[in-house]
Structure formats: structure tokens, C-alpha cells
Amino acid sequence: MTKSEELFQRAVKRIPGGVNSPVRAYGSVTEAPRFIQGAVGCKIFDVDGNEYIDYIDSWGPMILGHNNEQIKDAVIRASENGLSFGCATEVEVEMAEFICDKIPHVDMIRMVNSGTEAVMSALRVARGYTGKNKIIKFAGCYHGHTDAMLVSAGSGVMTSGVPDSAGVPKGCTQDTMLAVYNDLNSVEKLFIESDSQVAAVIVEPVGANMGVVPPADGFLQGLRDLCDKYHALLIFDEVITGFRLSFSGAAGFYGITPDLVTYGKIIGAGMPVGAYGGRKEIMEMVAPAGPVYQAGTLSGNPIAMAAGLTQLKILWEDQDIYKRLYQKGELLYEGIRKIFLEKGVDYQVNSVSSLGCIFFTENKVTDYTSAKTSDTAEFSKYFRYMLNNGIHIAPSQFEAMFLSDAHTEAEIQETLDCIEKYF
Ligand SMILES: Cc1ncc(COP(=O)(O)O)c(C=O)c1O
């Protein structure tokens, strides 16, 4: 038995499912999860001494690669003053100023502790600001595990979603309506049916939790226009895309201005952080400036701020990084497309810059319904092959591959060689 298997056996006795977040359990790929000892650059090492090229990148934040020296030093320096005070600190002001100075659509920002919290809070602010209750979200987009977002489509005649998890009361999802990604008609239909009661549309500007699904030409602009027409706020959930597609995230990459934006792990460089921000008059609704209550003992934690701010400064000062990430994405995902073409494999490769995935289906994937045509048993087989050959990808068909600046051509080529042998 490997040490990972041994740890998993111990873990399942004391932690539900043996893990602290479901996808880590490797449930859909019938393997015991690998327990991680450490990581550096684009390499990750498990407790049994195996080394992998890592395409999970802690689910996105390791844009510079793992264990970046400058970030590590910032954390060590900050920790010398103490770990948490529950009081205001200078670094929080620096973080807020840094982001607001550089992101045109963020005048004010509030730090929280996770992407889930950021979304939950942004929805509350949108409702407080507009005085309306309904939220439109898209099937297949994930916005964390807040009750209102754990929703699946009701029957055709129902506009409100139904709970998608035990423990979520119907009342929590009755104001959440589900639209189809890349289908503006489905969005306008909900606006009309809801009788102008929509507070906000929340969207992953690049779908990255149903596999990678890019926005079709005009989709994000169409959402902007519909929100303006019906006086609703447009919320970009940039937990995955923020500071990754460009410094100003998908908003900057596609040139669309949201009213509110949510961030997550990336602004903590992997520390537990989230944030939401936007226009001044909206953000001034938040307590104690305004009537929308939202709080957090550990919010703006000085160690997390030190880590996150250091990463953001590096990204800002070296914006060529976004060109490099794009080129690395081209190398990897175009490389896979070429292999498929040569071998007559009819599967889909969806990508946007450093984010991408293979869908094991012959259908073009543009939304959740088409994503679900993927053969997940086939994915499982592929995942196990990759893992056993030293390539660490997410253990689910419906997750993205994340490239970092630390992936070099050599590792990308090694990955392509591995993929070529499989197909
Ligand atoms: C787009 C998006 N929003 C929100 C979340 C929730 O973030 P967290 O897991 O930090 O609560 C995630 C998590 O991956 C995400 O991908």
C-alpha cells in the first residue's frame, strides 16, 4: 500500500469522504487521491516521492508557479509581526489601493476569505443596491457553495431553480433563475418572465467549471446590454479568470465592463482569500458605510494580504507574463489539436489562453448540455494514464487545466508526448 492510500484510509475515518473539498477525493476517477508533500515551479511531489508536472496549480492561483521565492519571503516577513489581529492593518489599504488604481471597473473593494464568500456578498450587495431579488446564473457555471447558487433547472414551466444539494431549502433557490451559457435569448426570456425583478446576472466570463467553455462572440457584450436594458447589475465571477487572462481579468481581455466583480484564491496567491469590488456607489452600500451587512473576523488577514499583494505586484510589473501565458496555452492546446488531427481523434479541445481542457465528445462544447455529452469513463481512463505518467491534471472532466509562467516549453512538450502516446 502506498503512503497516499494509507493516509486516505485514515482520512475517511475522520473527514467526510476523506477530504476537505469534494473534487480532491478523486471520486469520479476511481483512484485514491495523491497526498501532496510539496511543490515548486510547475512540479508537485506526493508523499510517496512521485513527481508530476502540475496542471492544477492549486486550482488557479499559482500563476507564477508553486512556492515563488518572493511570495514566500513576503509571507515569512509578515508572519514575524503576528498572524492575525482582527484589526485594520496598512497592508489591507495597500492591497485595496493597488487593485483599485489598476482595475478600471473597481473603485472600491472588500476582502473576504474565499470565492464562495465573495459571491455570496456580491449577490447581497446587488440586491441591496437594486432593491430587487432575482438572480440569473448559468447552468454549468460554479460560484461556490452558497445556498442560492446550489441550484439546478426546475421543470420547463418553472423559472425558479430548485436546490441541487440536500440541506438547501427551496426558499433559498426560488429567486435564482438558470439560463443557458452562450444563449442570450435564454437570458432575455428570464428577464421578461421575472417582470423586471432581476437584481443581477452572475457569470463566469469564461466557463471553467464545466470544463472550459469560452464565451461566444458577442455573448458578454450581450449580457452587458441586457443588464443595462433591464436595470440589473452584471457580476463577473473572476475567481478563475481574474489576474490570469489579463491583469484586469476577463473584463480586460474581452473589453467588457461589469458592475461588480468577484475574486478568489488568486488575490491571495493561494492563501485563503476572496474579494468583491466594483463601482463606488454600489460598494458604498456595504456595512459599515451602508446598510448591506457583511463581515469577517479574518478578512484581510495580513499574511494573506502580503502573499497576494506580492503576487499582484509581480504580475503588474511584468505584464509580458500574459503574452507568455497565452503562448504557452497555444503551444499546449494547439499541440493537442494537432495530435488529434493527425490521429483522426474527434474529441474537442476548448481553450482560452492558459486555461483549457479536452472534452471526450464529438460535439462542439458551448454550454453545459454539450459539456455533459463528454464520455466521463473515457476521461477517467485518460486521467489515470496521465497520472501514472507523471502529469497531474484535475481528477474531473469538468475542470480546467491551468498553465503557469513556470511551465517551460520542455514540460509542455513532455505533456504533449505523453498525450500523443495515449491517443
Ligand atoms: C468561478 C468560481 N467562483 C467561485 C468559486 C468558489 O471559490 P472558493 O472555493 O474559494 O469558495 C470557485 C471555486 O473554484 C470558482 O471557480
CSV table of N, CA and C and ligand atoms in Angstrom, one decimal, residues 21 59 113-119 141-145 202-206 208-209 237-241 262-265 272-274 399 402, ligand 1:
chain,number,residue,atom,x,y,z
A,21,SER,N,-12.5,19.1,0.5
A,21,SER,CA,-13.3,19.6,-0.6
A,21,SER,C,-13.5,18.5,-1.6
A,59,TRP,N,-5.7,25.0,-8.3
A,59,TRP,CA,-7.0,25.4,-8.9
A,59,TRP,C,-6.9,26.9,-9.4
A,113,ASN,N,-12.8,35.8,2.6
A,113,ASN,CA,-11.9,34.7,2.8
A,113,ASN,C,-11.9,33.6,1.8
A,114,SER,N,-12.9,33.7,0.9
A,114,SER,CA,-13.0,32.6,-0.2
A,114,SER,C,-13.8,33.2,-1.3
A,115,GLY,N,-13.8,32.5,-2.4
A,115,GLY,CA,-14.6,32.8,-3.6
A,115,GLY,C,-16.1,32.7,-3.2
A,116,THR,N,-16.4,31.7,-2.5
A,116,THR,CA,-17.8,31.5,-2.1
A,116,THR,C,-18.4,32.7,-1.4
A,117,GLU,N,-17.6,33.2,-0.4
A,117,GLU,CA,-18.0,34.4,0.4
A,117,GLU,C,-18.1,35.6,-0.5
A,118,ALA,N,-17.2,35.7,-1.4
A,118,ALA,CA,-17.2,36.9,-2.3
A,118,ALA,C,-18.5,36.9,-3.1
A,119,VAL,N,-18.9,35.8,-3.7
A,119,VAL,CA,-20.1,35.7,-4.5
A,119,VAL,C,-21.3,36.0,-3.6
A,141,CYS,N,-22.1,27.0,-14.7
A,141,CYS,CA,-21.1,27.9,-14.0
A,141,CYS,C,-21.2,27.6,-12.5
A,142,TYR,N,-20.0,27.6,-11.9
A,142,TYR,CA,-20.0,27.4,-10.4
A,142,TYR,C,-19.6,28.7,-9.8
A,143,HIS,N,-20.3,29.0,-8.7
A,143,HIS,CA,-20.0,30.2,-8.0
A,143,HIS,C,-19.8,30.0,-6.5
A,144,GLY,N,-19.3,28.8,-6.1
A,144,GLY,CA,-19.1,28.5,-4.7
A,144,GLY,C,-20.3,27.8,-4.2
A,145,HIS,N,-20.3,27.5,-2.9
A,145,HIS,CA,-21.3,26.6,-2.3
A,145,HIS,C,-22.4,27.4,-1.5
A,202,ILE,N,-25.1,36.9,-12.9
A,202,ILE,CA,-23.7,36.5,-12.5
A,202,ILE,C,-23.2,35.4,-13.5
A,203,VAL,N,-22.0,35.6,-13.9
A,203,VAL,CA,-21.5,34.7,-15.0
A,203,VAL,C,-20.0,34.5,-14.8
A,204,GLU,N,-19.5,33.3,-15.1
A,204,GLU,CA,-18.1,33.1,-15.3
A,204,GLU,C,-17.8,33.6,-16.7
A,205,PRO,N,-17.0,34.7,-16.9
A,205,PRO,CA,-16.9,35.2,-18.2
A,205,PRO,C,-16.2,34.2,-19.2
A,206,VAL,N,-15.4,33.3,-18.6
A,206,VAL,CA,-15.0,32.1,-19.4
A,206,VAL,C,-15.5,30.9,-18.5
A,208,ALA,N,-15.4,27.8,-16.6
A,208,ALA,CA,-14.2,27.0,-16.3
A,208,ALA,C,-14.6,25.9,-15.2
A,209,ASN,N,-15.9,25.7,-15.0
A,209,ASN,CA,-16.3,24.7,-14.1
A,209,ASN,C,-17.2,23.7,-14.7
A,237,ASP,N,-17.8,36.8,-12.3
A,237,ASP,CA,-17.2,36.0,-11.3
A,237,ASP,C,-15.8,35.6,-11.8
A,238,GLU,N,-14.8,36.4,-11.4
A,238,GLU,CA,-13.4,36.2,-11.9
A,238,GLU,C,-12.5,35.5,-11.0
A,239,VAL,N,-13.1,34.5,-10.2
A,239,VAL,CA,-12.3,33.7,-9.3
A,239,VAL,C,-11.3,32.9,-10.1
A,240,ILE,N,-11.6,32.5,-11.3
A,240,ILE,CA,-10.6,31.8,-12.1
A,240,ILE,C,-9.9,32.7,-13.1
A,241,THR,N,-10.6,33.6,-13.7
A,241,THR,CA,-10.0,34.4,-14.8
A,241,THR,C,-9.3,35.7,-14.3
A,262,THR,N,-16.1,39.5,-8.7
A,262,THR,CA,-15.7,38.7,-7.5
A,262,THR,C,-14.3,38.0,-7.8
A,263,TYR,N,-13.5,38.0,-6.8
A,263,TYR,CA,-12.2,37.4,-7.0
A,263,TYR,C,-12.0,36.3,-5.9
A,264,GLY,N,-11.0,35.4,-6.0
A,264,GLY,CA,-10.8,34.4,-5.0
A,264,GLY,C,-9.4,34.1,-4.8
A,265,LYS,N,-9.1,32.9,-4.8
A,265,LYS,CA,-7.7,32.4,-4.4
A,265,LYS,C,-6.6,33.1,-5.1
A,272,PRO,N,-6.0,31.6,1.7
A,272,PRO,CA,-7.5,31.7,1.7
A,272,PRO,C,-8.0,33.1,1.7
A,273,VAL,N,-8.3,33.6,0.5
A,273,VAL,CA,-8.7,35.0,0.3
A,273,VAL,C,-9.8,35.0,-0.8
A,274,GLY,N,-10.7,36.0,-0.7
A,274,GLY,CA,-11.6,36.3,-1.8
A,274,GLY,C,-11.8,37.8,-1.7
A,399,GLU,N,-13.3,20.2,-15.1
A,399,GLU,CA,-12.4,21.2,-14.6
A,399,GLU,C,-11.4,21.6,-15.6
A,402,PHE,N,-4.6,24.3,-15.8
A,402,PHE,CA,-4.1,25.7,-15.5
A,402,PHE,C,-2.6,25.7,-15.8
B,1,LIG,C1,-15.7,30.8,-10.7
B,1,LIG,C2,-15.7,30.4,-9.2
B,1,LIG,N1,-16.4,31.1,-8.4
B,1,LIG,C3,-16.4,30.8,-7.0
B,1,LIG,C4,-15.7,29.7,-6.6
B,1,LIG,C5,-15.7,29.4,-5.1
B,1,LIG,O1,-14.4,29.7,-4.6
B,1,LIG,P1,-13.9,29.0,-3.2
B,1,LIG,O2,-13.7,27.6,-3.5
B,1,LIG,O3,-12.7,29.8,-2.8
B,1,LIG,O4,-15.0,29.2,-2.2
B,1,LIG,C6,-14.9,28.9,-7.5
B,1,LIG,C7,-14.1,27.8,-7.0
B,1,LIG,O5,-13.3,27.2,-7.7
B,1,LIG,C8,-14.9,29.3,-8.8
B,1,LIG,O6,-14.2,28.6,-9.7
